[in-house]
Each structure stands twice: as C-alpha cells, then as structure tokens.
C-alpha cells in the first residue's frame, strides 16, 4: 500500500525457505506473492518452483512494467511455464489516466506486457493461464459495479490493443496509510468513513479475506490481512511469526481476527478483497 521504487525492504532467504514448509504443514492452497515488485527478489523463481511442486496455486501481483525491464526479459516465459496466475494493477483503460497516476509511459509498457502475456497464452480458454486486472477508484467513493466496469475494460482493451484478460477485480480504497493521508489532507476522512459505514453489508462478512488468509510481512511477522499488516495491528496469536508457525503446530481455525474502522472498506457495498468484489 505504501510501495515505492525507493523502498529497500527485502524478505531474507531464511524466511523464504520457511514458506514451503508452512505450505506443507498447514496444507495451504494458494501462495499469493506481492511487493513492490516481487519478481525482483533474487529468490522469486526458486520459491515459485518449490511451491509449484507442492501443487499450490501461485499468484504473482505484478506491476506489468517489470516484464518490459532490462534483466527481466525471461520473466513472462517463466510465469507461463509455471502456470503462475498474474494479477496486475491497471487503474484505468485510458492512457492519460494511467500515466497521470503511475508515471509517464507506464500505460504503454503495461499494454506491451499484456500483449506479451496474451501471446504466451494468458487469457486463452484452453491454456489455464490466468491474467486478472485490478482496479480501484482514485476518489473517496465506493467502487462501481465490477461486472459493468469489466465490460468497459474488456471492450476498450480488446478493440484498441487486442488485449484480453480473465477478470477485472474491483477493490475499494482502504482508509489507511497513503489514502488516509490524502483524505485527511482534503478533509474527507470522516465523510469517507461514514460512507463505508452507511454501506456496510452483512452479507460480505463470511467472505472477507481475513477468514481464510494469512498475511506475512517481509520480516516473517504474521497478520490477519495486508491492511492489518500495514497498520501493524495484530493480536492474533500474538506475536506469531513464520519461524514460530513452522516450529510448532498451531490451530489456525477459530482464532480471533483484529478488526477496526478500516474493515468497513471490506464490507461496504459489494465488498472488497484481494480477489475483487465479494457479493
Ligand atoms: S481489513 Fe478487516 S475485514 Fe478486511 S480483511 Fe483485514 S481484518 Fe478482515
């Protein structure tokens, strides 16, 4: 959530080496890898290959532009070969909007990367290679309907660039960190929190991602979700780390989840998670 090319944090080899063990011990089904740019980690490929041999689904939260960078020319082939599901942020299908948010030239590089992935079989029905795009609104509003927006993205990207993708994942903006600073700065924090609370939808509760996900930070600390990780709030089996998780058998089911006001970002309207809308 506060990612930037200037950040220097990197998960140690020791922590990375515990991930396959945790997968085995806890029969985990999905390994969802995010960054920064996770592909830049020297152990990224090794981790993917090891996890793949354990039959877990692997998700790479990819910024797309990395696939066009020098030194990463073989990364798209590697992802396809290992059937890694790519989840890529593309805040809009219009070049000027993407470039104004993410920097000049980002849209062009992102489209080039999507074309490359399509050529390798991503988003083709018979290949089982999945590329999902991620959208979240830039303003202090609830996200639009995932289905309607997906249609717009699909039409525009295909007719203008021949680009195909599987699903568009629509996420709400969480009122924490950078977005919370923006809201405070523009005097909208209170009204945005009210908007989320007014639109709280009970139907989303069984589906929020903290119910079946563990979030592990670069130091190996474990949280209920990425948002709690960002806020460093954790009273779940305190203080649980990956080292402890693999050194003894914890009962993960039924543990309490730490909640606070930001959780309404997950439960408002159609709901929101790393996998898009909930209901
Ligand atoms: S923000 Fe709250 S509701 Fe959402 S995943 Fe995290 S703990 Fe669960």
Short mmCIF file of C-alpha atoms and ligand atoms in Angstrom, two decimals:
data_model
loop_
_atom_site.label_atom_id
_atom_site.label_comp_id
_atom_site.label_asym_id
_atom_site.label_seq_id
_atom_site.Cartn_x
_atom_site.Cartn_y
_atom_site.Cartn_z
CA UNK A 1 0.00 0.00 0.00
CA UNK A 2 2.97 2.25 0.50
CA UNK A 3 5.05 0.58 -2.16
CA UNK A 4 7.61 2.66 -3.99
CA UNK A 5 10.77 2.06 -6.04
CA UNK A 6 12.67 3.71 -3.19
CA UNK A 7 11.72 1.06 -0.63
CA UNK A 8 14.57 -1.24 0.33
CA UNK A 9 12.88 -3.97 2.39
CA UNK A 10 13.56 -7.49 1.21
CA UNK A 11 12.50 -10.82 2.69
CA UNK A 12 15.51 -12.78 3.94
CA UNK A 13 16.50 -16.14 2.47
CA UNK A 14 15.85 -17.71 5.86
CA UNK A 15 12.21 -16.53 5.93
CA UNK A 16 11.67 -17.51 2.29
CA UNK A 17 12.98 -21.00 2.97
CA UNK A 18 10.22 -21.49 5.59
CA UNK A 19 7.37 -20.86 3.14
CA UNK A 20 7.34 -24.34 1.50
CA UNK A 21 7.41 -25.85 5.00
CA UNK A 22 4.42 -23.75 6.09
CA UNK A 23 2.56 -24.77 2.92
CA UNK A 24 3.16 -28.42 3.75
CA UNK A 25 2.38 -28.23 7.47
CA UNK A 26 -0.81 -26.23 7.11
CA UNK A 27 -1.97 -27.65 3.78
CA UNK A 28 -2.13 -24.17 2.26
CA UNK A 29 -3.81 -23.92 -1.13
CA UNK A 30 -2.65 -20.58 -2.52
CA UNK A 31 0.61 -18.65 -2.37
CA UNK A 32 -0.10 -15.00 -3.19
CA UNK A 33 3.14 -13.06 -3.69
CA UNK A 34 3.20 -9.29 -3.64
CA UNK A 35 5.69 -6.42 -3.31
CA UNK A 36 6.86 -3.79 -4.50
CA UNK A 37 7.80 -5.86 -7.46
CA UNK A 38 8.13 -9.43 -6.14
CA UNK A 39 9.85 -10.62 -9.34
CA UNK A 40 12.86 -8.51 -8.36
CA UNK A 41 13.58 -10.72 -5.36
CA UNK A 42 16.60 -12.94 -6.18
CA UNK A 43 14.75 -15.97 -4.77
CA UNK A 44 11.45 -15.34 -6.57
CA UNK A 45 11.89 -18.05 -9.18
CA UNK A 46 13.22 -20.59 -6.69
CA UNK A 47 10.22 -20.00 -4.42
CA UNK A 48 7.76 -20.35 -7.29
CA UNK A 49 9.31 -23.61 -8.48
CA UNK A 50 9.33 -25.07 -4.95
CA UNK A 51 5.76 -24.02 -4.25
CA UNK A 52 4.64 -25.28 -7.65
CA UNK A 53 5.99 -28.73 -6.81
CA UNK A 54 3.63 -28.69 -3.81
CA UNK A 55 0.63 -28.17 -6.05
CA UNK A 56 -0.44 -24.79 -4.70
CA UNK A 57 -1.92 -22.09 -6.86
CA UNK A 58 0.62 -19.29 -7.21
CA UNK A 59 -0.39 -15.68 -7.69
CA UNK A 60 2.08 -13.01 -8.74
CA UNK A 61 0.87 -9.46 -8.01
CA UNK A 62 2.70 -7.94 -10.94
CA UNK A 63 3.05 -4.28 -11.89
CA UNK A 64 3.36 -5.37 -15.56
CA UNK A 65 6.11 -2.85 -16.37
CA UNK A 66 8.71 -5.17 -14.78
CA UNK A 67 8.10 -7.59 -17.67
CA UNK A 68 9.47 -4.95 -20.05
CA UNK A 69 12.52 -4.07 -17.95
CA UNK A 70 16.09 -4.99 -18.81
CA UNK A 71 17.17 -8.09 -16.93
CA UNK A 72 13.62 -9.47 -16.72
CA UNK A 73 13.15 -10.45 -20.38
CA UNK A 74 12.60 -14.10 -19.47
CA UNK A 75 10.15 -13.46 -16.62
CA UNK A 76 6.95 -13.73 -18.69
CA UNK A 77 8.09 -17.09 -20.12
CA UNK A 78 8.89 -18.26 -16.60
CA UNK A 79 5.45 -17.23 -15.30
CA UNK A 80 3.70 -19.01 -18.17
CA UNK A 81 5.83 -22.15 -17.85
CA UNK A 82 4.96 -22.43 -14.16
CA UNK A 83 1.31 -21.53 -14.74
CA UNK A 84 1.55 -18.61 -12.33
CA UNK A 85 -1.65 -16.60 -12.15
CA UNK A 86 -0.84 -12.95 -12.81
CA UNK A 87 -2.83 -10.24 -11.02
CA UNK A 88 -1.91 -6.87 -12.43
CA UNK A 89 -2.85 -3.38 -11.44
CA UNK A 90 -4.23 -1.27 -14.28
CA UNK A 91 -6.06 1.69 -12.74
CA UNK A 92 -7.80 2.66 -15.99
CA UNK A 93 -8.03 1.71 -19.66
CA UNK A 94 -7.21 5.26 -20.73
CA UNK A 95 -3.55 6.13 -21.26
CA UNK A 96 -3.73 9.66 -19.86
CA UNK A 97 -5.31 8.49 -16.60
CA UNK A 98 -2.81 5.70 -16.03
CA UNK A 99 0.19 7.89 -16.87
CA UNK A 100 -1.02 10.71 -14.65
CA UNK A 101 -1.37 8.29 -11.71
CA UNK A 102 1.58 5.98 -12.22
CA UNK A 103 4.06 7.94 -14.34
CA UNK A 104 4.68 8.77 -17.97
CA UNK A 105 4.97 5.74 -20.24
CA UNK A 106 3.52 3.27 -17.71
CA UNK A 107 0.37 2.64 -19.76
CA UNK A 108 2.33 1.85 -22.93
CA UNK A 109 4.65 -0.56 -21.10
CA UNK A 110 1.67 -2.19 -19.35
CA UNK A 111 -0.11 -2.78 -22.66
CA UNK A 112 3.09 -4.20 -24.17
CA UNK A 113 3.36 -6.59 -21.21
CA UNK A 114 -0.28 -7.65 -21.58
CA UNK A 115 0.22 -8.33 -25.30
CA UNK A 116 3.27 -10.42 -24.43
CA UNK A 117 1.32 -12.42 -21.84
CA UNK A 118 -1.54 -12.94 -24.28
CA UNK A 119 0.93 -14.26 -26.87
CA UNK A 120 2.14 -16.77 -24.30
CA UNK A 121 -1.41 -17.99 -23.83
CA UNK A 122 -2.63 -15.88 -20.91
CA UNK A 123 -6.41 -15.33 -21.00
CA UNK A 124 -6.88 -18.06 -23.64
CA UNK A 125 -9.60 -20.51 -22.67
CA UNK A 126 -7.62 -23.70 -23.35
CA UNK A 127 -4.36 -22.80 -21.56
CA UNK A 128 -5.31 -22.38 -17.91
CA UNK A 129 -3.09 -19.29 -17.82
CA UNK A 130 -4.90 -16.55 -15.95
CA UNK A 131 -4.33 -12.81 -16.02
CA UNK A 132 -6.64 -10.67 -13.89
CA UNK A 133 -6.57 -6.88 -13.78
CA UNK A 134 -7.10 -4.79 -10.66
CA UNK A 135 -8.97 -1.51 -10.44
CA UNK A 136 -9.66 0.78 -7.52
CA UNK A 137 -11.24 4.22 -7.61
CA UNK A 138 -8.99 7.23 -7.18
CA UNK A 139 -11.57 9.33 -5.35
CA UNK A 140 -13.31 8.92 -1.98
CA UNK A 141 -16.21 6.95 -3.43
CA UNK A 142 -17.37 3.35 -3.41
CA UNK A 143 -16.14 1.36 -6.39
CA UNK A 144 -18.53 0.93 -9.32
CA UNK A 145 -20.10 -2.41 -10.24
CA UNK A 146 -17.36 -4.93 -11.03
CA UNK A 147 -19.39 -6.51 -13.79
CA UNK A 148 -20.15 -3.25 -15.61
CA UNK A 149 -16.63 -1.92 -15.31
CA UNK A 150 -15.21 -5.24 -16.51
CA UNK A 151 -17.29 -4.98 -19.67
CA UNK A 152 -15.89 -1.49 -20.34
CA UNK A 153 -12.29 -2.62 -19.77
CA UNK A 154 -12.78 -5.70 -21.94
CA UNK A 155 -14.29 -3.80 -24.83
CA UNK A 156 -11.79 -0.96 -24.79
CA UNK A 157 -8.64 -3.01 -24.31
CA UNK A 158 -9.61 -5.53 -26.98
CA UNK A 159 -10.81 -3.10 -29.64
CA UNK A 160 -7.87 -0.72 -29.19
CA UNK A 161 -4.97 -3.04 -28.42
CA UNK A 162 -6.19 -6.61 -28.99
CA UNK A 163 -5.61 -7.26 -25.27
CA UNK A 164 -7.54 -9.96 -23.43
CA UNK A 165 -7.76 -10.68 -19.72
CA UNK A 166 -9.76 -13.03 -17.50
CA UNK A 167 -11.38 -10.95 -14.76
CA UNK A 168 -11.36 -7.40 -13.55
CA UNK A 169 -11.02 -7.27 -9.77
CA UNK A 170 -12.59 -4.14 -8.35
CA UNK A 171 -11.24 -3.08 -4.95
CA UNK A 172 -12.38 -0.39 -2.53
CA UNK A 173 -9.87 2.13 -1.26
CA UNK A 174 -8.94 1.36 2.32
CA UNK A 175 -8.85 4.42 4.56
CA UNK A 176 -5.31 3.75 5.76
CA UNK A 177 -1.78 4.88 5.00
CA UNK A 178 -1.33 6.91 1.81
CA UNK A 179 -5.07 7.10 1.01
CA UNK A 180 -5.90 8.07 4.57
CA UNK A 181 -3.28 10.86 4.39
CA UNK A 182 -4.89 12.08 1.18
CA UNK A 183 -8.33 12.01 2.81
CA UNK A 184 -7.09 13.93 5.83
CA UNK A 185 -5.36 16.45 3.63
CA UNK A 186 -8.55 17.05 1.63
CA UNK A 187 -10.82 16.98 4.67
CA UNK A 188 -12.67 13.88 3.52
CA UNK A 189 -11.59 11.25 6.04
CA UNK A 190 -14.68 11.47 8.22
CA UNK A 191 -17.15 11.56 5.33
CA UNK A 192 -15.43 8.60 3.64
CA UNK A 193 -15.56 6.54 6.84
CA UNK A 194 -19.25 7.46 7.18
CA UNK A 195 -19.85 6.38 3.59
CA UNK A 196 -18.24 3.00 4.26
CA UNK A 197 -20.20 2.51 7.49
CA UNK A 198 -23.53 3.53 5.94
CA UNK A 199 -22.98 0.97 3.20
CA UNK A 200 -21.89 -1.86 5.48
CA UNK A 201 -23.34 -5.08 4.10
CA UNK A 202 -23.61 -8.05 6.47
CA UNK A 203 -23.62 -10.45 3.52
CA UNK A 204 -19.94 -9.70 2.97
CA UNK A 205 -18.88 -10.80 6.44
CA UNK A 206 -18.44 -14.53 5.77
CA UNK A 207 -16.40 -13.71 2.66
CA UNK A 208 -13.82 -11.19 3.90
CA UNK A 209 -10.34 -12.41 3.09
CA UNK A 210 -9.05 -12.49 6.69
CA UNK A 211 -11.28 -15.52 7.24
CA UNK A 212 -9.01 -17.78 5.23
CA UNK A 213 -5.81 -15.86 4.58
CA UNK A 214 -2.61 -15.18 6.48
CA UNK A 215 -0.58 -12.15 5.56
CA UNK A 216 3.17 -12.43 6.11
CA UNK A 217 5.39 -9.37 6.01
CA UNK A 218 8.98 -9.20 4.78
CA UNK A 219 10.29 -9.90 8.28
CA UNK A 220 8.11 -13.01 8.67
CA UNK A 221 5.53 -11.48 11.01
CA UNK A 222 2.01 -12.79 10.52
CA UNK A 223 -1.15 -10.67 10.30
CA UNK A 224 -4.84 -11.20 9.57
CA UNK A 225 -4.59 -9.36 6.25
CA UNK A 226 -2.41 -6.95 4.29
CA UNK A 227 -4.23 -3.96 5.75
CA UNK A 228 -3.59 -5.02 9.33
CA UNK A 229 -0.02 -5.66 8.28
CA UNK A 230 0.29 -2.09 7.02
CA UNK A 231 -1.14 -0.80 10.28
CA UNK A 232 0.98 -3.27 12.24
CA UNK A 233 -2.04 -4.31 14.27
CA UNK A 234 -2.03 -7.87 15.36
CA UNK A 235 -3.42 -9.53 18.41
CA UNK A 236 -3.83 -12.80 16.58
CA UNK A 237 -1.81 -15.44 18.45
CA UNK A 238 0.50 -12.64 19.47
CA UNK A 239 3.31 -12.37 18.50
CA UNK A 240 3.21 -15.02 15.81
CA UNK A 241 5.97 -15.23 13.23
CA UNK A 242 6.60 -17.61 10.36
CA UNK A 243 9.51 -19.09 12.33
CA UNK A 244 7.12 -19.95 15.19
CA UNK A 245 4.40 -21.14 12.82
CA UNK A 246 6.62 -23.81 11.33
CA UNK A 247 8.29 -24.82 14.59
CA UNK A 248 5.05 -25.96 16.22
CA UNK A 249 1.59 -26.92 15.08
CA UNK A 250 -0.83 -24.02 15.67
CA UNK A 251 -4.55 -24.36 15.45
CA UNK A 252 -5.29 -21.59 12.97
CA UNK A 253 -9.05 -22.14 12.73
CA UNK A 254 -11.23 -20.18 15.09
CA UNK A 255 -8.63 -17.60 16.12
CA UNK A 256 -9.84 -14.06 16.67
CA UNK A 257 -9.38 -11.52 13.88
CA UNK A 258 -8.33 -7.98 14.79
CA UNK A 259 -10.85 -5.50 13.42
CA UNK A 260 -11.08 -1.71 13.37
CA UNK A 261 -12.78 1.06 11.39
CA UNK A 262 -10.84 0.33 8.20
CA UNK A 263 -12.61 -3.06 7.99
CA UNK A 264 -15.71 -1.28 6.67
CA UNK A 265 -13.64 -0.89 3.49
CA UNK A 266 -14.01 -4.66 3.07
CA UNK A 267 -17.69 -4.88 3.99
CA UNK A 268 -19.20 -1.80 2.30
CA UNK A 269 -21.43 -2.21 -0.75
CA UNK A 270 -20.43 -5.20 -2.86
CA UNK A 271 -17.49 -5.84 -0.57
CA UNK A 272 -13.82 -5.84 -1.37
CA UNK A 273 -10.88 -8.22 -1.12
CA UNK A 274 -7.67 -9.11 -2.95
CA UNK A 275 -9.95 -11.16 -5.20
CA UNK A 276 -12.24 -8.21 -6.04
CA UNK A 277 -15.91 -7.73 -5.07
CA UNK A 278 -17.35 -10.18 -2.58
CA UNK A 279 -21.06 -10.23 -3.36
S1 LIG B 1 -9.40 -5.09 6.83
FE1 LIG B 1 -10.57 -6.10 8.44
S2 LIG B 1 -12.30 -7.14 7.39
FE2 LIG B 1 -10.75 -6.58 5.85
S3 LIG B 1 -9.52 -8.41 5.61
FE3 LIG B 1 -8.49 -7.10 7.12
S4 LIG B 1 -9.24 -7.74 9.14
FE4 LIG B 1 -10.62 -8.60 7.57
#
